[in-house]
C-alpha positions as CSV (number, residue, x, y, z in Angstrom):
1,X,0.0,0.0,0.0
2,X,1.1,3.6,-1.1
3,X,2.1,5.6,2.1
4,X,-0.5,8.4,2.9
5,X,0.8,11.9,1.3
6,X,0.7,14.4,4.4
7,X,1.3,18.5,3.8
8,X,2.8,20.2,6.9
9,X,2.4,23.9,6.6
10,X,5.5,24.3,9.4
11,X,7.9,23.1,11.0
12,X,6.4,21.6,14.5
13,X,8.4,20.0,17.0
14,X,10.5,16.5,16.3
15,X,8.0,15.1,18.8
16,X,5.1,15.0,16.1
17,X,6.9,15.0,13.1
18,X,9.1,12.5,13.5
19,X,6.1,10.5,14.0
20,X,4.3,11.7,10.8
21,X,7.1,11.2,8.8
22,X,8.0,7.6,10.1
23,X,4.3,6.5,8.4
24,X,3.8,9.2,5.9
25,X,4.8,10.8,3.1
26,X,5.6,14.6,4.4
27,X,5.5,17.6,2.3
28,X,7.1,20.2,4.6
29,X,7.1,24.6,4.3
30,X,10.1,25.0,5.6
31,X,9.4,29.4,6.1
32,X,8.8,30.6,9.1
33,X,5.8,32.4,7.5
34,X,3.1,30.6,6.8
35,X,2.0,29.3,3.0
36,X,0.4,32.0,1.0
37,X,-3.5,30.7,0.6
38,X,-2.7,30.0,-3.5
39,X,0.4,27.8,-2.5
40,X,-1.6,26.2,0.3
41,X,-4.3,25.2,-2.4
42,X,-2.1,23.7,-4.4
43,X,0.3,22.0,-1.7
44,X,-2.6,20.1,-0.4
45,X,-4.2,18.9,-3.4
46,X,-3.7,15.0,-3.5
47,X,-2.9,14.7,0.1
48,X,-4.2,12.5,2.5
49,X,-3.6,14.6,5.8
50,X,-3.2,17.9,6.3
51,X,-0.9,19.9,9.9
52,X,-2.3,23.2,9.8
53,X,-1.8,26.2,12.4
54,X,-4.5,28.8,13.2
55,X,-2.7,31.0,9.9
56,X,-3.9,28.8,7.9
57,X,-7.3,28.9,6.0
58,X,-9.1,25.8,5.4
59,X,-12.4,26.1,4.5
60,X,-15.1,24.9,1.2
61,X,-12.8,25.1,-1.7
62,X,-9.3,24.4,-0.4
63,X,-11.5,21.2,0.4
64,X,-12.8,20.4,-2.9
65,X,-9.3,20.8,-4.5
66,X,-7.9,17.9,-2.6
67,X,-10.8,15.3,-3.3
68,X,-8.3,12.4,-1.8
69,X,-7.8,14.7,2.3
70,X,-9.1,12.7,5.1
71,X,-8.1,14.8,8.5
72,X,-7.2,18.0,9.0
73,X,-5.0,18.3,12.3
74,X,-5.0,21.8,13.7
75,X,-1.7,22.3,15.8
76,X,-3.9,24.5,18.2
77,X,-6.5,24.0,20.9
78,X,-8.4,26.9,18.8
79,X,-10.0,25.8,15.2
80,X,-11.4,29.2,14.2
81,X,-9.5,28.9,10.9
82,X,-10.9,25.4,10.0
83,X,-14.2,25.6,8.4
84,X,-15.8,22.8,10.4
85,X,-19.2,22.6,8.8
86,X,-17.6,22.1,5.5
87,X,-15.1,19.8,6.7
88,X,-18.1,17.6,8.3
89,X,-20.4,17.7,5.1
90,X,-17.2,16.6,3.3
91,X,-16.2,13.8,5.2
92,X,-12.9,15.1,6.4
93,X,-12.0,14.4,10.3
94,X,-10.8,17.4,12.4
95,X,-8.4,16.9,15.2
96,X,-7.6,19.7,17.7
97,X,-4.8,19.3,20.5
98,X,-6.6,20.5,23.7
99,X,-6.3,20.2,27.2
100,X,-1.6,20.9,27.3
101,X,-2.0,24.7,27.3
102,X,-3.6,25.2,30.7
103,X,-0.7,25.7,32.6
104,X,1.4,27.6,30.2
105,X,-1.4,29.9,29.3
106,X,-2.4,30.6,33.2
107,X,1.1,31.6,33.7
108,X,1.3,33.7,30.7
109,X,-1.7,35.5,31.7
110,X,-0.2,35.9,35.3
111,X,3.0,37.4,33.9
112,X,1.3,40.1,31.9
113,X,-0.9,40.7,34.7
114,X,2.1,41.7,36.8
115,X,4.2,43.3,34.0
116,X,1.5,45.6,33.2
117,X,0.3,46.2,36.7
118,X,3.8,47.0,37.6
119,X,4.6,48.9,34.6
120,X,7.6,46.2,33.9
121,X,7.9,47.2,30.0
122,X,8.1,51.2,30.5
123,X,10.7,50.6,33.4
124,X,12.6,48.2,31.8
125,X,12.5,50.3,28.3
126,X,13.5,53.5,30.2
127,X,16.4,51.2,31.8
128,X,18.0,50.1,28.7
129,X,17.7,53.7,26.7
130,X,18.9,55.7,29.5
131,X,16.2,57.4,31.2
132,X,16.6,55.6,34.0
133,X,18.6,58.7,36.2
134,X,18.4,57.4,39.6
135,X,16.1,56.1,42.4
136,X,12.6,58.4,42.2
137,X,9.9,58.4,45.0
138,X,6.9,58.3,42.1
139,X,8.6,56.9,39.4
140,X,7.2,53.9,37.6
141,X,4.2,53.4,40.5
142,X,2.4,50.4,39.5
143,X,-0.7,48.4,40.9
144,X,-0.8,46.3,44.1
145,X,-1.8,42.7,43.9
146,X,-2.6,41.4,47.1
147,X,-6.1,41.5,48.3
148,X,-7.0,42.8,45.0
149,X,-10.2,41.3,42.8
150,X,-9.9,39.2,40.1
151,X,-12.2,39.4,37.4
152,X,-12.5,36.1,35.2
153,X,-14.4,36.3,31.8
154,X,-14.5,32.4,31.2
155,X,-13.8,30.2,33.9
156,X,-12.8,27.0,31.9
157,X,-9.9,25.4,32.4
158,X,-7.4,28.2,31.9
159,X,-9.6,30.4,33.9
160,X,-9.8,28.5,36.9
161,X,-5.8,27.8,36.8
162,X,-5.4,31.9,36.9
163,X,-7.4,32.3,39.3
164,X,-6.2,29.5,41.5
165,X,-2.7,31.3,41.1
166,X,-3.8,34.5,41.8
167,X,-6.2,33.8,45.1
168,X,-3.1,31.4,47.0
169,X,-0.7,33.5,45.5
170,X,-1.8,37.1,46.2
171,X,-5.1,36.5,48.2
172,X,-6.9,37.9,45.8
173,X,-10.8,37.4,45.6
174,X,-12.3,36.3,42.7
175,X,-15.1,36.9,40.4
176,X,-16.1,35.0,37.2
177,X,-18.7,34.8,35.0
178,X,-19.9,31.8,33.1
179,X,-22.6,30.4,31.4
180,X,-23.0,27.4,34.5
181,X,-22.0,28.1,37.9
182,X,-18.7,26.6,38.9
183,X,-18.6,25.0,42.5
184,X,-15.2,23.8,42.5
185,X,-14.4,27.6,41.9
186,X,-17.0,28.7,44.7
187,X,-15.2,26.0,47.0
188,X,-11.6,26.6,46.9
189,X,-11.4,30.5,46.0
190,X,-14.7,30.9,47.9
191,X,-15.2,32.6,44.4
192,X,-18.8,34.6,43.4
193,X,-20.3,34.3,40.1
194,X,-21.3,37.9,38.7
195,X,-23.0,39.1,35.0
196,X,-20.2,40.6,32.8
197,X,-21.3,44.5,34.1
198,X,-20.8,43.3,38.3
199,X,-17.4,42.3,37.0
200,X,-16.5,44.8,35.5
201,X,-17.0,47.2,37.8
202,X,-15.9,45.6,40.7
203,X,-12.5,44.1,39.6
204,X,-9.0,45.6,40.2
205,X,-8.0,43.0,37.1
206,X,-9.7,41.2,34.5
207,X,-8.5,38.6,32.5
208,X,-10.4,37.0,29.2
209,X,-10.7,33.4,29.0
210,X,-14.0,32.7,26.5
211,X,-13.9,31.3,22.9
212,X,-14.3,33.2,20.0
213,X,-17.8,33.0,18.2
214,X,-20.1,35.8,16.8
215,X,-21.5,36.1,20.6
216,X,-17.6,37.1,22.1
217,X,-16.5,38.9,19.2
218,X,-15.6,42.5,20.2
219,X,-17.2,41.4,23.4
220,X,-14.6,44.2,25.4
221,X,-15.8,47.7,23.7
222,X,-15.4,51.4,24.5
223,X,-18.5,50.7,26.8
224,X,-17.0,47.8,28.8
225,X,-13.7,49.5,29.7
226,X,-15.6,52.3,30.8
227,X,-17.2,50.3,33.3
228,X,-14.1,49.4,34.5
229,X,-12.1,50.9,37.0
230,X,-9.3,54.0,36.0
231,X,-6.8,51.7,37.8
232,X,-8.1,48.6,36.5
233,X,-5.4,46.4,34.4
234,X,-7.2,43.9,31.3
235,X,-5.1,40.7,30.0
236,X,-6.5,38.9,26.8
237,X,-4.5,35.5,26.2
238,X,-7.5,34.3,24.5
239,X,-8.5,35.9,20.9
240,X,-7.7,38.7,19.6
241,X,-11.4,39.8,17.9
242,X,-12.6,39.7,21.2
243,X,-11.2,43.3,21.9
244,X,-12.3,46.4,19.7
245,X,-8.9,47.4,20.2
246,X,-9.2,50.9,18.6
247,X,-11.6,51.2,21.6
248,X,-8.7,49.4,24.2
249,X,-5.8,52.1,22.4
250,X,-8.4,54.8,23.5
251,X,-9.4,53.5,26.9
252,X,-5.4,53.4,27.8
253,X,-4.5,56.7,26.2
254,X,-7.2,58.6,27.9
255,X,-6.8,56.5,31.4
256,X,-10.0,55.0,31.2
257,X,-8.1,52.0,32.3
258,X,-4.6,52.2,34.4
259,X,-2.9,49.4,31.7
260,X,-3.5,46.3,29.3
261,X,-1.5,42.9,29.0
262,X,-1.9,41.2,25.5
263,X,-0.7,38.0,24.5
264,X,-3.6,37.9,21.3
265,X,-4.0,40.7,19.1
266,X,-5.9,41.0,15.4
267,X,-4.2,40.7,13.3
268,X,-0.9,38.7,14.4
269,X,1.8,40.6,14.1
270,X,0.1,44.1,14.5
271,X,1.4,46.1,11.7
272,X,4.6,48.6,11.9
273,X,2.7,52.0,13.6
274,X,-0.2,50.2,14.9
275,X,-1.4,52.5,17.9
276,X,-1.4,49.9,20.8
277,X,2.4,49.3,20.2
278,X,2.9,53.1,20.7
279,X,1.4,53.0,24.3
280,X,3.6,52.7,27.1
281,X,0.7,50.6,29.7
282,X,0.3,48.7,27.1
283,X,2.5,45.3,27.3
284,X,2.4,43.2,23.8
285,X,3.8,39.4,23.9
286,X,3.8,37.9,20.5
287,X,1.3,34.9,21.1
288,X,3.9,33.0,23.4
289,X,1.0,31.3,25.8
290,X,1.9,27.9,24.9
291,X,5.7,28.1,24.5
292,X,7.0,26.2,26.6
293,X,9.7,22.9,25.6
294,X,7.2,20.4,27.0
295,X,3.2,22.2,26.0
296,X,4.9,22.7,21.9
297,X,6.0,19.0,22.3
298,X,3.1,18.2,23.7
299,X,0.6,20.1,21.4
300,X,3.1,18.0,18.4
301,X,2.6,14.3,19.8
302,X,-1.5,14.9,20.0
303,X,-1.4,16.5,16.5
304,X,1.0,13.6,14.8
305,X,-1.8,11.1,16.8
306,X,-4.5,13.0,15.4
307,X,-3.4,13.1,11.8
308,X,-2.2,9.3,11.6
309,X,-5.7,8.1,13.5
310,X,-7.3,10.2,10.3
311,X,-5.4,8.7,7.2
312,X,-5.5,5.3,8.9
313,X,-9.5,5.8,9.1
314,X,-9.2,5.4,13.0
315,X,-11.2,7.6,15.7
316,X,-9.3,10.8,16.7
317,X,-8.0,11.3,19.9
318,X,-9.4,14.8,20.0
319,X,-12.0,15.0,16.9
320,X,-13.8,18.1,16.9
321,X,-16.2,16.8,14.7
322,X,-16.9,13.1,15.8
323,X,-20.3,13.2,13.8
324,X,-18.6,12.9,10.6
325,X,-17.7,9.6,11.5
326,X,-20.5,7.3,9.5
327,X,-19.4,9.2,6.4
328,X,-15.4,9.7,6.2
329,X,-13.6,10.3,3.1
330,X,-12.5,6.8,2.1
């Protein structure tokens, strides 16, 4: 039997591709940017399997141009690029790699929370370019932590490992909201479930955790950070479109809001100029929630598992669309 034909639009870990290749045929971009959408249509066509990352498109017509793909593996927990729907009505299986990121993402979101809080990236910045002149009584006066409130918007996973950081950490109280109460969450942080408007108003930090659909999307607006407090600090490590961020830049400029820590933006990389960069309370990480050695390695084995169990016709690991399963692509 012919090996299965796999395209890889980059270069994941040795963990999963060194599995892929050991029983497939691998087709590998080798940039560090991802496949122009033209390039990607025609890379894929006659493949079997398909590695994409949430850069890539995949959606009706990269489909019907490679009549032979059987999974799609998304090197992500996210699938927002994948057009699931099609993929289902086509017969191809979808694989996600969920359920690795928790830890690195709570600590992410806890790092930005205390860089911008403190005011790390305007101190350090003024450091390195000489402004720093000597020891000043009021300069660089951040936020206190301890005893503060935590605002959670989303307490899945990720959300509840933030907040378990931040309540033994810093004793801080929480509040979340969520679509279901939480009673673990109620139990150990002895935390309160609030709308999105009690949050807002009542936390000293607030942190996004929700998934991106048309209900989330520009969920944080002009009108929600004017709810919040003028010394209140907001961390998104979640999506991007869920910030207007013309409406964020504005909110931080005028002091509406003491500072912002992002780890998601829209687009990724904001372009040269882009307002937010410009803003000194504003601290920008280039999407680094999952990178860590052992959550990239990890994220590579369950992707490599997820594409083989596709082109071998066997049940995911992590399918995100297990009804397709009575009519796969043979």
């Amino acid at each position: 039997m012919p090996r299965p034909k796999v395209f890889v639009t980059r270069r994941i870990p040795d963990e999963g591709l060194n599995r892929i290749a050991a029983a497939c045929d691998v087709d590998l971009w080798p940039d560090r940017l991802p496949p122009p959408a033209d390039t990607l249509l025609a890379r894929v066509k006659g493949c079997d399997g398909l590695v994409s990352l949430l850069t890539d498109r995949v959606d009706g017509p990269l489909l019907d141009a490679a009549p032979r793909l059987r999974v799609v593996s998304n090197y992500a927990v996210g699938f927002n690029n994948v057009d699931v729907p099609a993929c289902t009505a086509r017969g191809v299986c979808v694989g996600n790699t969920p359920g690795v990121l928790t830890d690195a993402t709570a600590d992410t979101a806890v790092m930005l929370l205390l860089a911008a809080a403190r005011r790390l990236g305007e101190a350090t910045t003024d450091a390195k370019e000489g402004r720093w002149l000597t020891w000043e009584p009021l300069g660089w006066l951040g936020q206190d932590l301890v005893g503060r409130t935590l605002g959670v918007v989303g307490m899945g996973r990720i959300g509840f490992a933030v907040a378990k950081r931040l309540h033994h950490g810093w004793g801080m109280k929480v509040l979340y909201t969520e679509q279901v109460p939480r009673p673990e969450a109620d139990k150990e942080f002895g935390a309160r479930r609030v709308d999105l408007d009690e949050l807002l108003r009542e936390s000293d930090f607030v942190s996004a955790h929700v998934d991106l659909n048309p209900s989330t999307k520009g969920m944080f607006g002009a009108e929600q950070f004017r709810k919040m407090k003028r010394t209140a600090v907001f961390i998104n490590t979640a999506r991007g479109p869920l910030v207007d961020q013309a409406a964020l830049a504005e909110a931080l400029r005028s002091g509406t809001i003491f500072a912002a820590g992002l780890d998601v933006t829209e687009p990724e990389p904001l372009p040269r100029g882009h307002e937010l960069l410009g803003l000194p309370n504003c601290v920008i990480a280039p999407h680094v929630a999952s990178a860590t050695v052992d959550t990239r390695n990890a994220m590579a084995r369950i992707c490599a598992e997820n594409l083989l169990a596709g082109v071998r016709g066997e049940p995911l690991p992590h399918w995100v669309n297990p009804e397709v399963a009575g009519n796969r692509r043979q």
